[in-house]
Tab-separated table of C-alpha atoms in Angstrom:
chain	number	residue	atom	x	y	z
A	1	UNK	CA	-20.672	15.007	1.878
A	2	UNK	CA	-23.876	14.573	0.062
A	3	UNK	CA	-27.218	13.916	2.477
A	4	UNK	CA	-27.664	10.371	3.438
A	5	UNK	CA	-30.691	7.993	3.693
A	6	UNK	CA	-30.149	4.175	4.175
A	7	UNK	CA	-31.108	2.054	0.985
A	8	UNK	CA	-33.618	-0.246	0.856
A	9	UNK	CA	-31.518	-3.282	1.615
A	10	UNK	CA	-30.085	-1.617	4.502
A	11	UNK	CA	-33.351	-0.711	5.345
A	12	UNK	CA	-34.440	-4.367	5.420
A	13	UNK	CA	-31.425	-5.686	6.947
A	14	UNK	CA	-31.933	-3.172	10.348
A	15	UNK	CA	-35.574	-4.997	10.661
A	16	UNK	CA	-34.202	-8.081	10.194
A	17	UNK	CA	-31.806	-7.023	13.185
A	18	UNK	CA	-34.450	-5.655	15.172
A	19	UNK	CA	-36.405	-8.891	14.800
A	20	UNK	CA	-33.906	-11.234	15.576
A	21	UNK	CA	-33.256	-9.533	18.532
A	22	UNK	CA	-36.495	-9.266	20.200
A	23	UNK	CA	-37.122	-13.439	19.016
A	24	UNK	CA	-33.399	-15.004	20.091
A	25	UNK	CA	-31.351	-12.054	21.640
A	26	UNK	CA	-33.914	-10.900	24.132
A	27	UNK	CA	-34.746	-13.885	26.038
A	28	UNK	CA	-30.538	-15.157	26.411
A	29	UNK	CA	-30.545	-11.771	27.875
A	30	UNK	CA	-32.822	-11.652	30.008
A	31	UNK	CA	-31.603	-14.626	31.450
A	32	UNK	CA	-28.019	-13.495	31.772
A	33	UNK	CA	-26.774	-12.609	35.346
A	34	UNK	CA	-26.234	-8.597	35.604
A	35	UNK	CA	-22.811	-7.185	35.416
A	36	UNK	CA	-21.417	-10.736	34.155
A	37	UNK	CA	-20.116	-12.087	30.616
A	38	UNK	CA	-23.135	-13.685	29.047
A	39	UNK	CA	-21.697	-16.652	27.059
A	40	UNK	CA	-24.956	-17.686	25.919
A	41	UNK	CA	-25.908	-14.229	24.420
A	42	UNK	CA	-22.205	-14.247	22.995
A	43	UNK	CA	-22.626	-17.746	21.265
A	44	UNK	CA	-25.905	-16.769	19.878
A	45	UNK	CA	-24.911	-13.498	18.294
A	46	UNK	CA	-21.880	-15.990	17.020
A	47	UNK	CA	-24.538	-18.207	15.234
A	48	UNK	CA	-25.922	-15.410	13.615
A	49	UNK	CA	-23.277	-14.048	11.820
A	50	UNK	CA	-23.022	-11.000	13.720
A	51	UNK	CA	-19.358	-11.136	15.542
A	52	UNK	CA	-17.893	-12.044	11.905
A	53	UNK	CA	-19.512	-8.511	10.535
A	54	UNK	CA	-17.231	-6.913	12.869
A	55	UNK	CA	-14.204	-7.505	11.171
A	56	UNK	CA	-15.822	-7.930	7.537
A	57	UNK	CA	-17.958	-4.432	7.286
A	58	UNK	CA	-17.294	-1.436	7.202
A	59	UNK	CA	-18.177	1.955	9.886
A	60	UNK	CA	-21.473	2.215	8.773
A	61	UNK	CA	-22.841	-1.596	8.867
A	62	UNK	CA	-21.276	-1.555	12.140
A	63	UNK	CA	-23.219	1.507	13.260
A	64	UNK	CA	-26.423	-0.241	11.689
A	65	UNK	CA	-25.749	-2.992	14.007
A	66	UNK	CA	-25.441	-1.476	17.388
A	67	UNK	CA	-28.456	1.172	17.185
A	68	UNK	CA	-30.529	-1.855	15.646
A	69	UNK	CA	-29.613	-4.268	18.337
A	70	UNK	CA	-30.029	-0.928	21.020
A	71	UNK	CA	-33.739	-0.300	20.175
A	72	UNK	CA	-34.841	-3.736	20.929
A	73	UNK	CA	-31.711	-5.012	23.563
A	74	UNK	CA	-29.391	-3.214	24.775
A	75	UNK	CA	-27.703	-6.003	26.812
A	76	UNK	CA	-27.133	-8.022	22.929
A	77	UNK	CA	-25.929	-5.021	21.621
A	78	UNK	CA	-22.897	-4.399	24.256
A	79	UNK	CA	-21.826	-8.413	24.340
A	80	UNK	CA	-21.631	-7.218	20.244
A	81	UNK	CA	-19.679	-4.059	21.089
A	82	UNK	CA	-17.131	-5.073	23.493
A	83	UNK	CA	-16.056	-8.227	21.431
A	84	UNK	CA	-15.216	-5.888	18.558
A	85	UNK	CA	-13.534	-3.014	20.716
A	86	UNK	CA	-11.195	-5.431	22.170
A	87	UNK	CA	-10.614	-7.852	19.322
A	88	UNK	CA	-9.787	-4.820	16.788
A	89	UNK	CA	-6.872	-4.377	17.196
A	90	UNK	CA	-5.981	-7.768	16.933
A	91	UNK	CA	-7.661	-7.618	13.634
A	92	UNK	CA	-5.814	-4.520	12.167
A	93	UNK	CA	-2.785	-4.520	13.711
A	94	UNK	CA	-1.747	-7.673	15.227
A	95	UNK	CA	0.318	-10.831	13.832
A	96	UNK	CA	-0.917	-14.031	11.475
A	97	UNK	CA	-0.664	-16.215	14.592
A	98	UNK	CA	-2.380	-13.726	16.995
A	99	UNK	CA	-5.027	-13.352	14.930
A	100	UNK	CA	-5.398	-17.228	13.924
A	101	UNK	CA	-5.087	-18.098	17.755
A	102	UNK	CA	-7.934	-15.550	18.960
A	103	UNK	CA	-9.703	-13.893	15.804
A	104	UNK	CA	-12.333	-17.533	15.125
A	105	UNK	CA	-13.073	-17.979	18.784
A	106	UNK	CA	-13.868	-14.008	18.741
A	107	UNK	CA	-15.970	-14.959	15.813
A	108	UNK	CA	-17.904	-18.022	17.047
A	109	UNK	CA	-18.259	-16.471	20.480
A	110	UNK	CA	-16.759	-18.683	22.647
A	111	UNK	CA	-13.414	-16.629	23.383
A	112	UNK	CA	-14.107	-12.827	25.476
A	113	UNK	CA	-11.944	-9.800	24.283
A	114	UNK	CA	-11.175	-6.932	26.537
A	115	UNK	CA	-9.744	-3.656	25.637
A	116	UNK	CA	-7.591	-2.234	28.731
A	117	UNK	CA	-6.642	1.109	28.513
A	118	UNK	CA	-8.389	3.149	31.339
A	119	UNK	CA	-6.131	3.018	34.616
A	120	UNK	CA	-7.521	4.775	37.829
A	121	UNK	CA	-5.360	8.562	36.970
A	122	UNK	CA	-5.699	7.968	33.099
A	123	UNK	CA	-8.950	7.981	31.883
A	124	UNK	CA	-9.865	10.708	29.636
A	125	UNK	CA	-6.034	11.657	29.448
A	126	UNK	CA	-4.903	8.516	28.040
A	127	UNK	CA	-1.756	9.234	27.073
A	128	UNK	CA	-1.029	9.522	30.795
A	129	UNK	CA	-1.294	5.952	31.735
A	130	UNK	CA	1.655	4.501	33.894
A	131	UNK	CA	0.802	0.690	33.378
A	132	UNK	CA	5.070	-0.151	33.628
A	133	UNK	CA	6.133	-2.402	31.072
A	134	UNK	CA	10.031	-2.869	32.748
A	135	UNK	CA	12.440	-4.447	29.966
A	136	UNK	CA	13.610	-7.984	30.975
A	137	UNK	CA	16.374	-8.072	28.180
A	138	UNK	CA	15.522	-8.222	24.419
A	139	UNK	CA	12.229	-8.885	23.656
A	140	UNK	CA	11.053	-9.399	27.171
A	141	UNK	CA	9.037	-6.865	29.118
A	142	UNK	CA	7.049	-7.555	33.217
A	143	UNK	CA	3.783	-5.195	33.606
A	144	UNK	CA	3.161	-3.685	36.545
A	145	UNK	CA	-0.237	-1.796	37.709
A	146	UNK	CA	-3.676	-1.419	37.090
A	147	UNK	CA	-6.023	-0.899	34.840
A	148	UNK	CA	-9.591	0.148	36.000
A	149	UNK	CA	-13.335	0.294	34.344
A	150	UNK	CA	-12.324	-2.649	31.474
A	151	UNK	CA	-15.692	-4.084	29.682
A	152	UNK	CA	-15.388	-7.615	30.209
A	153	UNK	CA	-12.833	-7.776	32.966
A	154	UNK	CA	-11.825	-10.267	34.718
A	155	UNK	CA	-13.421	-12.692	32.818
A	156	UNK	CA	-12.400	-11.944	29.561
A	157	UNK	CA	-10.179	-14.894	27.968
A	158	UNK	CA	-7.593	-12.326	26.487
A	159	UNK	CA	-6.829	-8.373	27.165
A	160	UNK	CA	-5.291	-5.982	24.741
A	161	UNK	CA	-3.528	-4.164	27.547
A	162	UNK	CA	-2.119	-0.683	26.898
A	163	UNK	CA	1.490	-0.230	29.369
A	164	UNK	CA	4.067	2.055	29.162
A	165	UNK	CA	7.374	1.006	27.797
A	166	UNK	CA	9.203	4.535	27.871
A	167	UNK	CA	8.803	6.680	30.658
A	168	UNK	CA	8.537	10.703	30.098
A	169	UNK	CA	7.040	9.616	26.529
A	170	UNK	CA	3.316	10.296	26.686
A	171	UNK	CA	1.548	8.832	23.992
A	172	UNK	CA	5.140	7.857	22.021
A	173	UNK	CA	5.939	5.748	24.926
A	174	UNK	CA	2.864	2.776	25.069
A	175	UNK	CA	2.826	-0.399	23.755
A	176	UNK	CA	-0.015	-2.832	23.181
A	177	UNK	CA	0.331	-6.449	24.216
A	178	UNK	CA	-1.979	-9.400	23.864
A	179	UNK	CA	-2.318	-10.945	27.389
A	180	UNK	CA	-3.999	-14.115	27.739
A	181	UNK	CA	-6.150	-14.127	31.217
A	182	UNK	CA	-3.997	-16.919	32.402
A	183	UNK	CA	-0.666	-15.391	32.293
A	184	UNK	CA	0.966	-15.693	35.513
A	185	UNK	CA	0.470	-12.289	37.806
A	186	UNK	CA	-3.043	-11.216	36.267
A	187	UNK	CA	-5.675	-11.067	38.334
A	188	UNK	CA	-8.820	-8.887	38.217
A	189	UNK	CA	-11.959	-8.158	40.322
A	190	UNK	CA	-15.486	-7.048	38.628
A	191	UNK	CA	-17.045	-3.771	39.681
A	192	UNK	CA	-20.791	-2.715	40.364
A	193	UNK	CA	-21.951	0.178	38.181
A	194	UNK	CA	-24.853	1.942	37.164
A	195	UNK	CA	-25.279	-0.350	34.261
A	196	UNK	CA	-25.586	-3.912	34.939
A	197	UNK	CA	-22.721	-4.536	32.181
A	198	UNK	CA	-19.572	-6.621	32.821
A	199	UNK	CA	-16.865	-4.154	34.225
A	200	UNK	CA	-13.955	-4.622	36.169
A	201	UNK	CA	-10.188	-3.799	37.137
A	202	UNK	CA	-7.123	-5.709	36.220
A	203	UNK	CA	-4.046	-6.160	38.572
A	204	UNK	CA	-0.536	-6.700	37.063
A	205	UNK	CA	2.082	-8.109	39.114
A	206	UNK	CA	4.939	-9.039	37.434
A	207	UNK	CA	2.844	-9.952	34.187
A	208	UNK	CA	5.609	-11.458	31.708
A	209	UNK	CA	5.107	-10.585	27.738
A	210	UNK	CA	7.343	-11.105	24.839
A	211	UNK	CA	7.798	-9.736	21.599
A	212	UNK	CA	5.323	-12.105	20.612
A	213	UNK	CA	2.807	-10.594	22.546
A	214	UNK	CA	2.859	-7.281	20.908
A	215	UNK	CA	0.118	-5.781	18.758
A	216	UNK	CA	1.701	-3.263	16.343
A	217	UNK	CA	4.875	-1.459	17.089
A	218	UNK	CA	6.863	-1.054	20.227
A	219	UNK	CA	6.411	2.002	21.281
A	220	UNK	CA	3.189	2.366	18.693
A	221	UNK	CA	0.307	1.162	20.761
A	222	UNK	CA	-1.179	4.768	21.253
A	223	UNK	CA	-1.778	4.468	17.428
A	224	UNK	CA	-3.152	1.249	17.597
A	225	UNK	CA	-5.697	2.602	20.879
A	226	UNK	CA	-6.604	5.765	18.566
A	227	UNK	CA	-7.562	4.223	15.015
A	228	UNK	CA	-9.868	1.426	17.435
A	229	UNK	CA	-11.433	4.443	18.475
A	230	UNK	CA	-12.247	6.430	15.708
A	231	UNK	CA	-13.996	3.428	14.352
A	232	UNK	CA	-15.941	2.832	17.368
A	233	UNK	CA	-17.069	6.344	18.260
A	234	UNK	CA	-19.285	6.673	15.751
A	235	UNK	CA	-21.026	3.615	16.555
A	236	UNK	CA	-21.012	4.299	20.460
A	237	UNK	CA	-23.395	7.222	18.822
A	238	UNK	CA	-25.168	4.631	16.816
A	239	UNK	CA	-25.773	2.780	20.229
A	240	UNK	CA	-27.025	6.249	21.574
A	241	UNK	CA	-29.220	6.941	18.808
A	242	UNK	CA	-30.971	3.146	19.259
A	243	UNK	CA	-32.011	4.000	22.561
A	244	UNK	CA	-32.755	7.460	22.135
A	245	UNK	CA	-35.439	6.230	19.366
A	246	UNK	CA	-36.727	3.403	21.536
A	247	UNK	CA	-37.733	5.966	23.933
A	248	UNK	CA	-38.555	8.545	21.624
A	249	UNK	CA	-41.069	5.412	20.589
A	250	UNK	CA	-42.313	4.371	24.279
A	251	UNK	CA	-43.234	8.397	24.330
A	252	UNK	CA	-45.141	8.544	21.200
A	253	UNK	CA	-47.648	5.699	21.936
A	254	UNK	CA	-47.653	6.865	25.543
A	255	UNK	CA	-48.292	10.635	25.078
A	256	UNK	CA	-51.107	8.890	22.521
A	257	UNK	CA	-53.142	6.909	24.903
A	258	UNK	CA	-52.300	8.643	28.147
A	259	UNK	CA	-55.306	11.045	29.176
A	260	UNK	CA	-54.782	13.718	31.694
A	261	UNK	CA	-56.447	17.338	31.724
A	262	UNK	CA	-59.812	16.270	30.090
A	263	UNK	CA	-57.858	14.093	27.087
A	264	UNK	CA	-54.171	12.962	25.608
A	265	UNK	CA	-51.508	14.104	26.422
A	266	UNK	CA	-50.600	14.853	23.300
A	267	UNK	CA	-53.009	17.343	22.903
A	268	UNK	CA	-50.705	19.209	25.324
A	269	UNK	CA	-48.761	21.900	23.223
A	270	UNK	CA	-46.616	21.718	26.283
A	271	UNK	CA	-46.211	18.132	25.469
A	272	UNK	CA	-46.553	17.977	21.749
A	273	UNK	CA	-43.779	20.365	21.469
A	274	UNK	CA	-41.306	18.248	23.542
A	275	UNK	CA	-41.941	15.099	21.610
A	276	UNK	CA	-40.783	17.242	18.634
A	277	UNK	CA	-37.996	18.285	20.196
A	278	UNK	CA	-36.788	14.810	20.914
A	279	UNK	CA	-37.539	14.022	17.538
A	280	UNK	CA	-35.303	16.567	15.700
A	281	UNK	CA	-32.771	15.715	17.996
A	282	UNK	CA	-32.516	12.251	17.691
A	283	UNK	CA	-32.598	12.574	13.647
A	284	UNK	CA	-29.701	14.967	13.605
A	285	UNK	CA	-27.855	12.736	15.835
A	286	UNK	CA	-28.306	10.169	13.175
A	287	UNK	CA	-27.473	11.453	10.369
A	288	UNK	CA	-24.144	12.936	11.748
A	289	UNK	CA	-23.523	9.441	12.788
A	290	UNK	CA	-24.019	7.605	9.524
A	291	UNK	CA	-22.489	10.791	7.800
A	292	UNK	CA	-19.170	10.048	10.149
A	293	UNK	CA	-18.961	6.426	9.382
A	294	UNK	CA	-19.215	7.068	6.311
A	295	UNK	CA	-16.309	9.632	6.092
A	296	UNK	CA	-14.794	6.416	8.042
A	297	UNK	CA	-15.332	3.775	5.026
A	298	UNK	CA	-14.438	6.585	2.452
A	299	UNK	CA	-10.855	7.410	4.267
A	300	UNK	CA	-11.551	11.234	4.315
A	301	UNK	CA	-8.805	12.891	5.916
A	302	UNK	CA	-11.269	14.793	9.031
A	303	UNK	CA	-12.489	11.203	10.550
A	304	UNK	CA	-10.938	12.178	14.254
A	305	UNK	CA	-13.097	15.177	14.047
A	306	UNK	CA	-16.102	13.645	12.527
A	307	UNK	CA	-16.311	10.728	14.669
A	308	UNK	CA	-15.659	13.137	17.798
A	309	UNK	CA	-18.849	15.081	16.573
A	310	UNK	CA	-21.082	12.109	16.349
A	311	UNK	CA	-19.998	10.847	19.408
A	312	UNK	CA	-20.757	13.711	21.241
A	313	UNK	CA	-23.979	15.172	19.615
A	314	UNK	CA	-25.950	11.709	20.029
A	315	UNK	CA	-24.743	11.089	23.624
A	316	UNK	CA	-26.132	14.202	24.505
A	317	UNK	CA	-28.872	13.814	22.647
A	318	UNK	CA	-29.926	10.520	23.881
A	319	UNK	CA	-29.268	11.286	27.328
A	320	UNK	CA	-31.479	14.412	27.166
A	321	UNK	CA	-34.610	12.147	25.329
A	322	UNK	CA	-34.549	9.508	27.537
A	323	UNK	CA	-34.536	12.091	30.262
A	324	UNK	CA	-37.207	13.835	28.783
A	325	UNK	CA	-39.057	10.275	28.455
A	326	UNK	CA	-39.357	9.753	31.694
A	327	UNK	CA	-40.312	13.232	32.953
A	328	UNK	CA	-43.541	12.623	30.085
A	329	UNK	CA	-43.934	9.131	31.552
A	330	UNK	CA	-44.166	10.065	35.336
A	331	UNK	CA	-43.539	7.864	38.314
A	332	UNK	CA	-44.451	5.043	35.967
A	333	UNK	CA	-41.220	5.436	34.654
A	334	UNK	CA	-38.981	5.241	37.477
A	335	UNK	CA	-40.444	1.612	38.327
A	336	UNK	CA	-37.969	-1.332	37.704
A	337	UNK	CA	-38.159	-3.286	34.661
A	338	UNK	CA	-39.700	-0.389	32.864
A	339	UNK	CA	-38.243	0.479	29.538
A	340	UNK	CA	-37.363	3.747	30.616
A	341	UNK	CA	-35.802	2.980	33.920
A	342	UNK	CA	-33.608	0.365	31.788
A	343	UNK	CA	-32.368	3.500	29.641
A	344	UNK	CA	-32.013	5.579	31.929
A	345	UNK	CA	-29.364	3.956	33.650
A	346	UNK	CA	-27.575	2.297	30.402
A	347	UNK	CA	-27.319	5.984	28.865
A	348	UNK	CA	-25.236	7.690	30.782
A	349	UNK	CA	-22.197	5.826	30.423
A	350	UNK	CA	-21.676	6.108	26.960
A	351	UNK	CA	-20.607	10.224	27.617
A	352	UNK	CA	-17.639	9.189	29.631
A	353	UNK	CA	-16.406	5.846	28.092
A	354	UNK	CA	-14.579	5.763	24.822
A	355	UNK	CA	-13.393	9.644	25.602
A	356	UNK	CA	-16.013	11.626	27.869
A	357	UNK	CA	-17.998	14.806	26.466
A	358	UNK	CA	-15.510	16.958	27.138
A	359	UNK	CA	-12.565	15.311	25.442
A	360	UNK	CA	-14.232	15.027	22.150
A	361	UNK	CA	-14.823	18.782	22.356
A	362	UNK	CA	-11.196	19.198	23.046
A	363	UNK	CA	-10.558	17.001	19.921
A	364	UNK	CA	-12.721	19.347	17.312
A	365	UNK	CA	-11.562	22.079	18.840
A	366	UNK	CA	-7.791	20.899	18.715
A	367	UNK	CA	-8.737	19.452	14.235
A	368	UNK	CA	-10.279	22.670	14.082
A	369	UNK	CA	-7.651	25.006	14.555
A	370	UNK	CA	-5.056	22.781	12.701
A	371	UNK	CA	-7.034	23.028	9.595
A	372	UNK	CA	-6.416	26.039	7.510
A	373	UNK	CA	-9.071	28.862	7.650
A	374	UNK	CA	-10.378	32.251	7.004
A	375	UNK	CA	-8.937	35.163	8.385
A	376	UNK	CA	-11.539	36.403	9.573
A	377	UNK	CA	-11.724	39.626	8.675
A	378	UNK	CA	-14.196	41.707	7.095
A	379	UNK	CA	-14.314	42.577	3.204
């Protein structure tokens, strides 16, 4: 793939992102309650166009988006996130009238989609999930169980729920269903986490769904959970890289102005040398990112691995700048409503959801070895 460097309308477009999110994103944030749905912050990114780009651009717009709206607001660039993770596969795989019923609220901002896979024993191993979708004669199914960790729940307005319709099956066995949050049987409670995002569990009892309610194929919804995430990945590294270069930033001008030891800190080699550090790191994360949504948009045949790549290097990366941010910024650092303190505690997440560190190694590991290759052996 040849290197990559964004265009100058691109370029433009990412400050025009940036801008409108510190002028009309910022402040609906900032007023939203932590750890709840923030309608107004939905609405607004509605208004601007931004939901719609979901479902009308391609990998790398959509990575454009989320590490734009992550330098200046994290909390605008989530609300984005979550509406397209669990209104995807409504968009690629689900019916005319599912989509006409759901997709323009999605758009506007004024309906809340959830993606519900995770369940308390199936995490990382997906395919494991026990979510019981018991047949109720043709066409008719009852869910059963839990699902656990689910951006948005409980007050999303519909859940793309991920059950099990034949046992013994792994990932051959799962269905996806549309379930509207007032279907009889659903309830949900929200949970506190590191992250002031909206996160909660789901509780199925008895749950009815028809065959109108599926998205996809019976039997097909581990295809439907997969190709969501290989688009998102990517841009969950996108989201990384954002905040990795706002702190990379917040270190730059501090390191500049902050004297200690008879003048800047930057005149530390100690220092100087770690800035560069986070500096190469955060511009290889970047470029394997846009270089893996672009292998997205041009349907090359490695996107699993590339997208597992990007996912991993730039949620390692940003966790170890914004770590290293705060170790150059001192106690100041650790005080609440401080940039950094803000990062610190929205990166982490992004290593476990949408397949922890150590799954996406297990995935280019696993596209590795099915690819053909060199014997290895000397001339």
């Amino acid at each position: 793939m040849p290197a990559f460097s964004l265009g100058p309308e691109q370029a433009a477009w990412c400050a025009e992102l940036r801008a409108l999110a510190a002028d009309r994103l910022r402040p609906l944030a900032d007023r939203g309650e932590p750890g709840r749905v923030n309608r107004p912050l939905l609405a607004e990114l509605g208004r601007l166009g931004l939901l719609e780009r979901l479902f009308t651009s391609g990998a790398l717009d959509l990575c454009l988006m989320r590490e734009s709206l992550a330098y200046v607001c994290t909390e605008a660039e989530t609300a984005l996130a979550l509406q397209g993770l669990g209104a995807h596969p409504l968009h690629a795989h689900g019916t005319p009238a599912q989509r006409a019923r759901w997709l323009p609220r999605v758009i506007e901002g004024s309906a809340v989609a959830a993606f519900a896979l995770s369940e308390p024993d199936a995490g990382s191993d997906a395919a494991a999930l026990t979510l019981r979708a018991a047949p109720e004669g043709p066409g008719r199914w009852r869910l059963t169980g839990r699902k656990c960790w689910i951006s948005n729940a409980p007050e999303a307005d519909f859940h793309i729920v991920f059950a099990r319709t034949t046992p013994d099956a792994r990932s051959r066995g799962v269905t996806a269903f549309l379930v509207p949050a007032d279907r009889p049987g659903l309830t949900g409670t929200a949970l506190e986490m590191l992250a002031p995002h909206p996160v909660g569990a789901l509780d199925f009892d008895d749950v009815p769904v028809t065959a109108d309610d599926v998205v996809g194929e019976v039997d097909g919804g581990f295809r439907v959970a997969m190709s969501t995430l290989n688009l998102f990945r990517p841009s969950v590294g996108a989201f990384a890289v954002g905040m990795a270069q706002a702190a990379l930033d917040a270190t730059l001008a501090h390191t500049a102005r902050r004297k200690a030891f008879g003048g800047p800190l930057k005149d530390l080699q100690t220092v100087a040398h770690q800035v560069a550090e986070m500096a190469l790191r955060t511009e290889a994360a970047r470029l394997m990112v846009y270089a893996a949504a672009t292998a997205y948009d041009d349907g090359a045949p490695d996107v699993p691995r590339r997208a597992a790549m990007a996912k991993l290097l730039a949620t390692e990366t940003a966790q170890y700048v914004v770590d290293t941010a705060v170790q150059l910024h001192g106690a100041r650092a650790l005080a609440r409503s401080h940039l950094l303190e803000h990062l610190y505690r929205e990166v982490r997440a992004p290593r476990i959801y949408e397949g922890a560190s150590e799954v996406q190694r297990e995935i280019i590991a696993r596209e590795l070895y099915a690819e053909p290759h060199p014997t290895g052996e000397a001339p």
